[in-house]
Amino acid sequence: MKTLLLWRSFLKNNFIPVMIAIALLTVASYLIVGFYGRYKFQSYARDTVAAGFDPNGVYFAPEAEKFKYFTEDAAYKPILSHKACASIFGNAESHYAVVDGAEVHVYRTGRELLRSFTPVIAEGRWLSPSAESTEAVVSGINCKPGERITLSPGEEATVVGVIDPEKLIVPRFNSYGGKTDCSYLFSPASGAVAFVTSKEQPDLQFSNYYVVFDKNAGEEDIAALEEFLSENGSFTRYAELIENSNENVRDWLSRALPLPLFLTAVATLTVICISIVVIKRGMNEYSKYYIIGCTRAKAVSISAAPLVLLSVIPLVFNLVCVLAAPTIYYTAGKATAIIGVNCVVPVAIYTVFVASILFITPFAFYAKSSPLEIYRRNL
Amino acid sequence: MKTLYLIFAGVKAFVTRSVFLFAVICVGIITDSLMFTYMYGLIRQTNDSEQGFFGTDAALALTMLLIYLLCVLAFLYLMVSVYSEIAHELNVYAILGASKRRIVAVVGGMMFVILAVLSAVAQVIHALLYAPLFSKLNVDEGFSYGFGDYFAIFLITLFSMYCFVFAFVYIKTSDTSLANYRNTSK
């Protein structure tokens, strides 16, 4: 109780600097979580393409105006009619459903898509292309493999796998740019998601497509298909997608990372300086406790312990934000980061680092000095 | 002349009394000054672009602004702690008969010297580390800081911060000599 009262008195006397320090630590932690989530998305999108997509293919973005003589939904059909085209897949048909009282984003995945897009499964297995009955792989729902869920009145699916929510991305073949990389093909997802496949295959949506070339097709046939694709839109080859992604991650690390590192370094140094000043200013009082018989550990803990305990606040704040409002870490309102509890790990390491410095500092002040020496030094 | 002597003697005494504390305060103030320099450059770079400061990434811009404001507060707190370290001695002079005007001039002068030296050191550090470190933070690749920029940042930091610091010193010394002496006793 006495210690608690002394902590309270310490915080009361140093309310403003302690608040500045906590606010700076919180903002620095927010930056760390956001940037780690963005890095995870960039690298995981690249790994997903590298692991599952056929290297003998291209990512094609049709120009809607050039396809106007077809209905939009059938835009992929002229591509499929080419000799060199083995298969084509695009966005999964998606809708919302209520499963066990929770709103779930359901993606109806075609066979071609699920062969290429293979997310990391935490439990069970990924959807089978040859499934006879309706299968589902879920994330964010409290379901185990083998359980049955109701997708719509009269439609049930058997859960065959659970996706690791820390690595949940969904196909979103909507973007195309000057330097298209793997992150253009996916979007991070949060909340409850279910990938579903059934015997009846859904029609391809009008979107961008991944066109897989036939391995046995001749060079002329491939050239003809590529010419058709470039006449009706733009395309990026698999190798270019991977190379652009690698370049993007490298570029991102060298260009985008220095800024949060700088801001975090500024915040950390400022916090440490403020804390040392706060501790040093309070030492005159604590040296009196030391001189009248209080142990060194207790005298130190009066100033160090509240600071160390309060340095956990930013970690808790970020943990709550990650669980309750992950969208606050997105860039300009766009989902650009995979935000999960894992993202808080670097913040935990950062907090331990800052807390250790705050804890060690007062001991360093008191080291190898008698109580009287300390008292004199702080007169 | 006597005031000038007291200013420099006071600064020297502050530095030598607790080198560690002085070093910590210096690191803090220089770090915050580097942040001010970066923000000045960023605002100049984004002013020229169509999107403006908040255009590219509003969340990041807001975060930077928040860190900047917290750095301003931290900077002021560190300056206030410098005052706390030197005030007691000067209040002893006041009790011994020094006029309030002289006390304010000496304390204000000491703060000015410390602030000016540390702000200048921060600009020099920024200029020296610009190519290997700070240029990587630029939004506009072609942007660089000229002597005029550094001088402008130095003046802005010095005078904007000094206004607050001087006001604080003035308020703190407005009481009677004995009350000031008691307030600054540890």
PDB file of N, CA, C and O in Angstrom, chain A residues 284-333:
ATOM      1  N   ASN A 284      16.417  13.391  -5.593  1.00  0.00           N
ATOM      2  CA  ASN A 284      16.685  14.062  -4.331  1.00  0.00           C
ATOM      3  C   ASN A 284      15.775  13.497  -3.242  1.00  0.00           C
ATOM      4  O   ASN A 284      16.221  13.194  -2.137  1.00  0.00           O
ATOM      5  N   GLU A 285      14.505  13.316  -3.637  1.00  0.00           N
ATOM      6  CA  GLU A 285      13.534  12.799  -2.672  1.00  0.00           C
ATOM      7  C   GLU A 285      13.820  11.334  -2.341  1.00  0.00           C
ATOM      8  O   GLU A 285      13.818  10.940  -1.182  1.00  0.00           O
ATOM      9  N   TYR A 286      14.115  10.535  -3.391  1.00  0.00           N
ATOM     10  CA  TYR A 286      14.319   9.104  -3.157  1.00  0.00           C
ATOM     11  C   TYR A 286      15.624   8.842  -2.412  1.00  0.00           C
ATOM     12  O   TYR A 286      15.722   7.860  -1.686  1.00  0.00           O
ATOM     13  N   SER A 287      16.600   9.741  -2.603  1.00  0.00           N
ATOM     14  CA  SER A 287      17.870   9.542  -1.881  1.00  0.00           C
ATOM     15  C   SER A 287      17.651   9.724  -0.379  1.00  0.00           C
ATOM     16  O   SER A 287      18.347   9.123   0.423  1.00  0.00           O
ATOM     17  N   LYS A 288      16.641  10.517  -0.031  1.00  0.00           N
ATOM     18  CA  LYS A 288      16.325  10.675   1.397  1.00  0.00           C
ATOM     19  C   LYS A 288      15.786   9.363   1.954  1.00  0.00           C
ATOM     20  O   LYS A 288      16.139   8.950   3.051  1.00  0.00           O
ATOM     21  N   TYR A 289      14.922   8.692   1.165  1.00  0.00           N
ATOM     22  CA  TYR A 289      14.391   7.394   1.612  1.00  0.00           C
ATOM     23  C   TYR A 289      15.537   6.402   1.787  1.00  0.00           C
ATOM     24  O   TYR A 289      15.571   5.623   2.736  1.00  0.00           O
ATOM     25  N   TYR A 290      16.478   6.462   0.854  1.00  0.00           N
ATOM     26  CA  TYR A 290      17.616   5.545   0.864  1.00  0.00           C
ATOM     27  C   TYR A 290      18.466   5.784   2.112  1.00  0.00           C
ATOM     28  O   TYR A 290      18.888   4.845   2.795  1.00  0.00           O
ATOM     29  N   ILE A 291      18.664   7.055   2.424  1.00  0.00           N
ATOM     30  CA  ILE A 291      19.549   7.392   3.545  1.00  0.00           C
ATOM     31  C   ILE A 291      18.923   7.036   4.900  1.00  0.00           C
ATOM     32  O   ILE A 291      19.637   6.756   5.862  1.00  0.00           O
ATOM     33  N   ILE A 292      17.591   7.009   4.938  1.00  0.00           N
ATOM     34  CA  ILE A 292      16.959   6.696   6.241  1.00  0.00           C
ATOM     35  C   ILE A 292      16.649   5.200   6.360  1.00  0.00           C
ATOM     36  O   ILE A 292      15.889   4.784   7.223  1.00  0.00           O
ATOM     37  N   GLY A 293      17.209   4.403   5.462  1.00  0.00           N
ATOM     38  CA  GLY A 293      17.125   2.965   5.685  1.00  0.00           C
ATOM     39  C   GLY A 293      16.363   2.167   4.644  1.00  0.00           C
ATOM     40  O   GLY A 293      16.322   0.947   4.704  1.00  0.00           O
ATOM     41  N   CYS A 294      15.745   2.826   3.689  1.00  0.00           N
ATOM     42  CA  CYS A 294      15.025   2.119   2.616  1.00  0.00           C
ATOM     43  C   CYS A 294      16.056   1.366   1.756  1.00  0.00           C
ATOM     44  O   CYS A 294      17.158   1.873   1.535  1.00  0.00           O
ATOM     45  N   THR A 295      15.720   0.165   1.302  1.00  0.00           N
ATOM     46  CA  THR A 295      16.696  -0.570   0.489  1.00  0.00           C
ATOM     47  C   THR A 295      16.861   0.116  -0.872  1.00  0.00           C
ATOM     48  O   THR A 295      15.982   0.856  -1.313  1.00  0.00           O
ATOM     49  N   ARG A 296      17.990  -0.212  -1.524  1.00  0.00           N
ATOM     50  CA  ARG A 296      18.254   0.412  -2.822  1.00  0.00           C
ATOM     51  C   ARG A 296      17.169   0.005  -3.832  1.00  0.00           C
ATOM     52  O   ARG A 296      16.651   0.837  -4.573  1.00  0.00           O
ATOM     53  N   ALA A 297      16.815  -1.268  -3.831  1.00  0.00           N
ATOM     54  CA  ALA A 297      15.816  -1.766  -4.791  1.00  0.00           C
ATOM     55  C   ALA A 297      14.497  -1.024  -4.613  1.00  0.00           C
ATOM     56  O   ALA A 297      13.848  -0.635  -5.598  1.00  0.00           O
ATOM     57  N   LYS A 298      14.117  -0.789  -3.376  1.00  0.00           N
ATOM     58  CA  LYS A 298      12.828  -0.137  -3.118  1.00  0.00           C
ATOM     59  C   LYS A 298      12.899   1.346  -3.518  1.00  0.00           C
ATOM     60  O   LYS A 298      11.952   1.876  -4.108  1.00  0.00           O
ATOM     61  N   ALA A 299      14.041   1.962  -3.177  1.00  0.00           N
ATOM     62  CA  ALA A 299      14.191   3.381  -3.533  1.00  0.00           C
ATOM     63  C   ALA A 299      14.130   3.559  -5.048  1.00  0.00           C
ATOM     64  O   ALA A 299      13.530   4.500  -5.564  1.00  0.00           O
ATOM     65  N   VAL A 300      14.740   2.603  -5.760  1.00  0.00           N
ATOM     66  CA  VAL A 300      14.741   2.670  -7.226  1.00  0.00           C
ATOM     67  C   VAL A 300      13.343   2.383  -7.772  1.00  0.00           C
ATOM     68  O   VAL A 300      12.871   3.038  -8.704  1.00  0.00           O
ATOM     69  N   SER A 301      12.708   1.396  -7.164  1.00  0.00           N
ATOM     70  CA  SER A 301      11.406   0.974  -7.718  1.00  0.00           C
ATOM     71  C   SER A 301      10.351   2.075  -7.649  1.00  0.00           C
ATOM     72  O   SER A 301       9.408   2.072  -8.421  1.00  0.00           O
ATOM     73  N   ILE A 302      10.534   3.025  -6.739  1.00  0.00           N
ATOM     74  CA  ILE A 302       9.538   4.103  -6.621  1.00  0.00           C
ATOM     75  C   ILE A 302       9.454   4.891  -7.928  1.00  0.00           C
ATOM     76  O   ILE A 302       8.380   5.272  -8.383  1.00  0.00           O
ATOM     77  N   SER A 303      10.590   5.117  -8.575  1.00  0.00           N
ATOM     78  CA  SER A 303      10.555   5.873  -9.821  1.00  0.00           C
ATOM     79  C   SER A 303      10.512   4.963 -11.042  1.00  0.00           C
ATOM     80  O   SER A 303       9.869   5.291 -12.049  1.00  0.00           O
ATOM     81  N   ALA A 304      11.178   3.798 -10.961  1.00  0.00           N
ATOM     82  CA  ALA A 304      11.271   2.954 -12.156  1.00  0.00           C
ATOM     83  C   ALA A 304       9.991   2.177 -12.430  1.00  0.00           C
ATOM     84  O   ALA A 304       9.529   2.113 -13.560  1.00  0.00           O
ATOM     85  N   ALA A 305       9.419   1.610 -11.360  1.00  0.00           N
ATOM     86  CA  ALA A 305       8.272   0.719 -11.555  1.00  0.00           C
ATOM     87  C   ALA A 305       7.076   1.400 -12.231  1.00  0.00           C
ATOM     88  O   ALA A 305       6.507   0.842 -13.180  1.00  0.00           O
ATOM     89  N   PRO A 306       6.667   2.612 -11.795  1.00  0.00           N
ATOM     90  CA  PRO A 306       5.518   3.221 -12.491  1.00  0.00           C
ATOM     91  C   PRO A 306       5.805   3.462 -13.967  1.00  0.00           C
ATOM     92  O   PRO A 306       4.941   3.244 -14.824  1.00  0.00           O
ATOM     93  N   LEU A 307       7.043   3.876 -14.279  1.00  0.00           N
ATOM     94  CA  LEU A 307       7.380   4.126 -15.689  1.00  0.00           C
ATOM     95  C   LEU A 307       7.343   2.836 -16.506  1.00  0.00           C
ATOM     96  O   LEU A 307       6.821   2.809 -17.618  1.00  0.00           O
ATOM     97  N   VAL A 308       7.893   1.772 -15.912  1.00  0.00           N
ATOM     98  CA  VAL A 308       7.910   0.479 -16.617  1.00  0.00           C
ATOM     99  C   VAL A 308       6.482  -0.026 -16.812  1.00  0.00           C
ATOM    100  O   VAL A 308       6.119  -0.490 -17.897  1.00  0.00           O
ATOM    101  N   LEU A 309       5.677   0.095 -15.755  1.00  0.00           N
ATOM    102  CA  LEU A 309       4.289  -0.369 -15.860  1.00  0.00           C
ATOM    103  C   LEU A 309       3.513   0.428 -16.901  1.00  0.00           C
ATOM    104  O   LEU A 309       2.756  -0.124 -17.698  1.00  0.00           O
ATOM    105  N   LEU A 310       3.741   1.737 -16.920  1.00  0.00           N
ATOM    106  CA  LEU A 310       3.003   2.577 -17.877  1.00  0.00           C
ATOM    107  C   LEU A 310       3.470   2.365 -19.309  1.00  0.00           C
ATOM    108  O   LEU A 310       2.708   2.586 -20.244  1.00  0.00           O
ATOM    109  N   SER A 311       4.712   1.903 -19.463  1.00  0.00           N
ATOM    110  CA  SER A 311       5.190   1.672 -20.832  1.00  0.00           C
ATOM    111  C   SER A 311       4.466   0.501 -21.495  1.00  0.00           C
ATOM    112  O   SER A 311       4.601   0.285 -22.703  1.00  0.00           O
ATOM    113  N   VAL A 312       3.704  -0.259 -20.716  1.00  0.00           N
ATOM    114  CA  VAL A 312       2.925  -1.373 -21.273  1.00  0.00           C
ATOM    115  C   VAL A 312       1.629  -0.849 -21.921  1.00  0.00           C
ATOM    116  O   VAL A 312       1.038  -1.517 -22.772  1.00  0.00           O
ATOM    117  N   ILE A 313       1.207   0.367 -21.548  1.00  0.00           N
ATOM    118  CA  ILE A 313      -0.056   0.925 -22.081  1.00  0.00           C
ATOM    119  C   ILE A 313      -0.079   0.928 -23.620  1.00  0.00           C
ATOM    120  O   ILE A 313      -1.059   0.494 -24.221  1.00  0.00           O
ATOM    121  N   PRO A 314       0.994   1.411 -24.292  1.00  0.00           N
ATOM    122  CA  PRO A 314       0.963   1.391 -25.763  1.00  0.00           C
ATOM    123  C   PRO A 314       0.776  -0.007 -26.341  1.00  0.00           C
ATOM    124  O   PRO A 314       0.082  -0.185 -27.345  1.00  0.00           O
ATOM    125  N   LEU A 315       1.374  -1.003 -25.677  1.00  0.00           N
ATOM    126  CA  LEU A 315       1.239  -2.389 -26.143  1.00  0.00           C
ATOM    127  C   LEU A 315      -0.219  -2.831 -26.037  1.00  0.00           C
ATOM    128  O   LEU A 315      -0.780  -3.401 -26.987  1.00  0.00           O
ATOM    129  N   VAL A 316      -0.839  -2.518 -24.909  1.00  0.00           N
ATOM    130  CA  VAL A 316      -2.246  -2.902 -24.691  1.00  0.00           C
ATOM    131  C   VAL A 316      -3.137  -2.159 -25.686  1.00  0.00           C
ATOM    132  O   VAL A 316      -4.033  -2.747 -26.299  1.00  0.00           O
ATOM    133  N   PHE A 317      -2.854  -0.869 -25.893  1.00  0.00           N
ATOM    134  CA  PHE A 317      -3.647  -0.057 -26.828  1.00  0.00           C
ATOM    135  C   PHE A 317      -3.617  -0.681 -28.226  1.00  0.00           C
ATOM    136  O   PHE A 317      -4.647  -0.840 -28.882  1.00  0.00           O
ATOM    137  N   ASN A 318      -2.411  -1.040 -28.678  1.00  0.00           N
ATOM    138  CA  ASN A 318      -2.287  -1.611 -30.019  1.00  0.00           C
ATOM    139  C   ASN A 318      -2.939  -2.983 -30.114  1.00  0.00           C
ATOM    140  O   ASN A 318      -3.513  -3.315 -31.148  1.00  0.00           O
ATOM    141  N   LEU A 319      -2.846  -3.747 -29.034  1.00  0.00           N
ATOM    142  CA  LEU A 319      -3.478  -5.068 -29.019  1.00  0.00           C
ATOM    143  C   LEU A 319      -4.993  -4.931 -29.162  1.00  0.00           C
ATOM    144  O   LEU A 319      -5.623  -5.649 -29.938  1.00  0.00           O
ATOM    145  N   VAL A 320      -5.558  -3.970 -28.435  1.00  0.00           N
ATOM    146  CA  VAL A 320      -7.010  -3.734 -28.509  1.00  0.00           C
ATOM    147  C   VAL A 320      -7.384  -3.269 -29.918  1.00  0.00           C
ATOM    148  O   VAL A 320      -8.359  -3.750 -30.513  1.00  0.00           O
ATOM    149  N   CYS A 321      -6.579  -2.361 -30.494  1.00  0.00           N
ATOM    150  CA  CYS A 321      -6.873  -1.853 -31.844  1.00  0.00           C
ATOM    151  C   CYS A 321      -6.783  -2.969 -32.877  1.00  0.00           C
ATOM    152  O   CYS A 321      -7.610  -3.048 -33.787  1.00  0.00           O
ATOM    153  N   VAL A 322      -5.785  -3.835 -32.743  1.00  0.00           N
ATOM    154  CA  VAL A 322      -5.607  -4.941 -33.695  1.00  0.00           C
ATOM    155  C   VAL A 322      -6.825  -5.866 -33.652  1.00  0.00           C
ATOM    156  O   VAL A 322      -7.321  -6.312 -34.687  1.00  0.00           O
ATOM    157  N   LEU A 323      -7.329  -6.111 -32.450  1.00  0.00           N
ATOM    158  CA  LEU A 323      -8.457  -7.032 -32.313  1.00  0.00           C
ATOM    159  C   LEU A 323      -9.792  -6.366 -32.643  1.00  0.00           C
ATOM    160  O   LEU A 323     -10.652  -6.969 -33.281  1.00  0.00           O
ATOM    161  N   ALA A 324      -9.939  -5.100 -32.243  1.00  0.00           N
ATOM    162  CA  ALA A 324     -11.254  -4.453 -32.380  1.00  0.00           C
ATOM    163  C   ALA A 324     -11.379  -3.592 -33.628  1.00  0.00           C
ATOM    164  O   ALA A 324     -12.459  -3.516 -34.222  1.00  0.00           O
ATOM    165  N   ALA A 325     -10.311  -2.927 -34.037  1.00  0.00           N
ATOM    166  CA  ALA A 325     -10.425  -2.010 -35.186  1.00  0.00           C
ATOM    167  C   ALA A 325      -9.166  -2.065 -36.057  1.00  0.00           C
ATOM    168  O   ALA A 325      -8.401  -1.105 -36.112  1.00  0.00           O
ATOM    169  N   PRO A 326      -8.951  -3.208 -36.730  1.00  0.00           N
ATOM    170  CA  PRO A 326      -7.709  -3.321 -37.524  1.00  0.00           C
ATOM    171  C   PRO A 326      -7.638  -2.329 -38.683  1.00  0.00           C
ATOM    172  O   PRO A 326      -6.552  -2.051 -39.186  1.00  0.00           O
ATOM    173  N   THR A 327      -8.802  -1.785 -39.077  1.00  0.00           N
ATOM    174  CA  THR A 327      -8.805  -0.875 -40.245  1.00  0.00           C
ATOM    175  C   THR A 327      -8.046   0.423 -39.973  1.00  0.00           C
ATOM    176  O   THR A 327      -7.675   1.108 -40.924  1.00  0.00           O
ATOM    177  N   ILE A 328      -7.800   0.754 -38.717  1.00  0.00           N
ATOM    178  CA  ILE A 328      -7.089   2.012 -38.452  1.00  0.00           C
ATOM    179  C   ILE A 328      -5.627   1.939 -38.919  1.00  0.00           C
ATOM    180  O   ILE A 328      -4.951   2.945 -39.004  1.00  0.00           O
ATOM    181  N   TYR A 329      -5.174   0.729 -39.243  1.00  0.00           N
ATOM    182  CA  TYR A 329      -3.785   0.585 -39.705  1.00  0.00           C
ATOM    183  C   TYR A 329      -3.689   0.614 -41.238  1.00  0.00           C
ATOM    184  O   TYR A 329      -2.599   0.540 -41.781  1.00  0.00           O
ATOM    185  N   TYR A 330      -4.840   0.688 -41.932  1.00  0.00           N
ATOM    186  CA  TYR A 330      -4.805   0.692 -43.395  1.00  0.00           C
ATOM    187  C   TYR A 330      -4.344   2.049 -43.925  1.00  0.00           C
ATOM    188  O   TYR A 330      -4.494   3.073 -43.265  1.00  0.00           O
ATOM    189  N   THR A 331      -3.824   2.042 -45.148  1.00  0.00           N
ATOM    190  CA  THR A 331      -3.341   3.275 -45.747  1.00  0.00           C
ATOM    191  C   THR A 331      -4.456   3.922 -46.554  1.00  0.00           C
ATOM    192  O   THR A 331      -5.016   3.274 -47.440  1.00  0.00           O
ATOM    193  N   ALA A 332      -4.735   5.174 -46.267  1.00  0.00           N
ATOM    194  CA  ALA A 332      -5.734   5.956 -46.999  1.00  0.00           C
ATOM    195  C   ALA A 332      -7.043   5.182 -47.173  1.00  0.00           C
ATOM    196  O   ALA A 332      -7.659   5.187 -48.236  1.00  0.00           O
ATOM    197  N   GLY A 333      -7.449   4.461 -46.128  1.00  0.00           N
ATOM    198  CA  GLY A 333      -8.722   3.733 -46.145  1.00  0.00           C
ATOM    199  C   GLY A 333      -8.696   2.439 -46.940  1.00  0.00           C
ATOM    200  O   GLY A 333      -9.673   1.703 -46.967  1.00  0.00           O
TER     201      GLY A 333
END
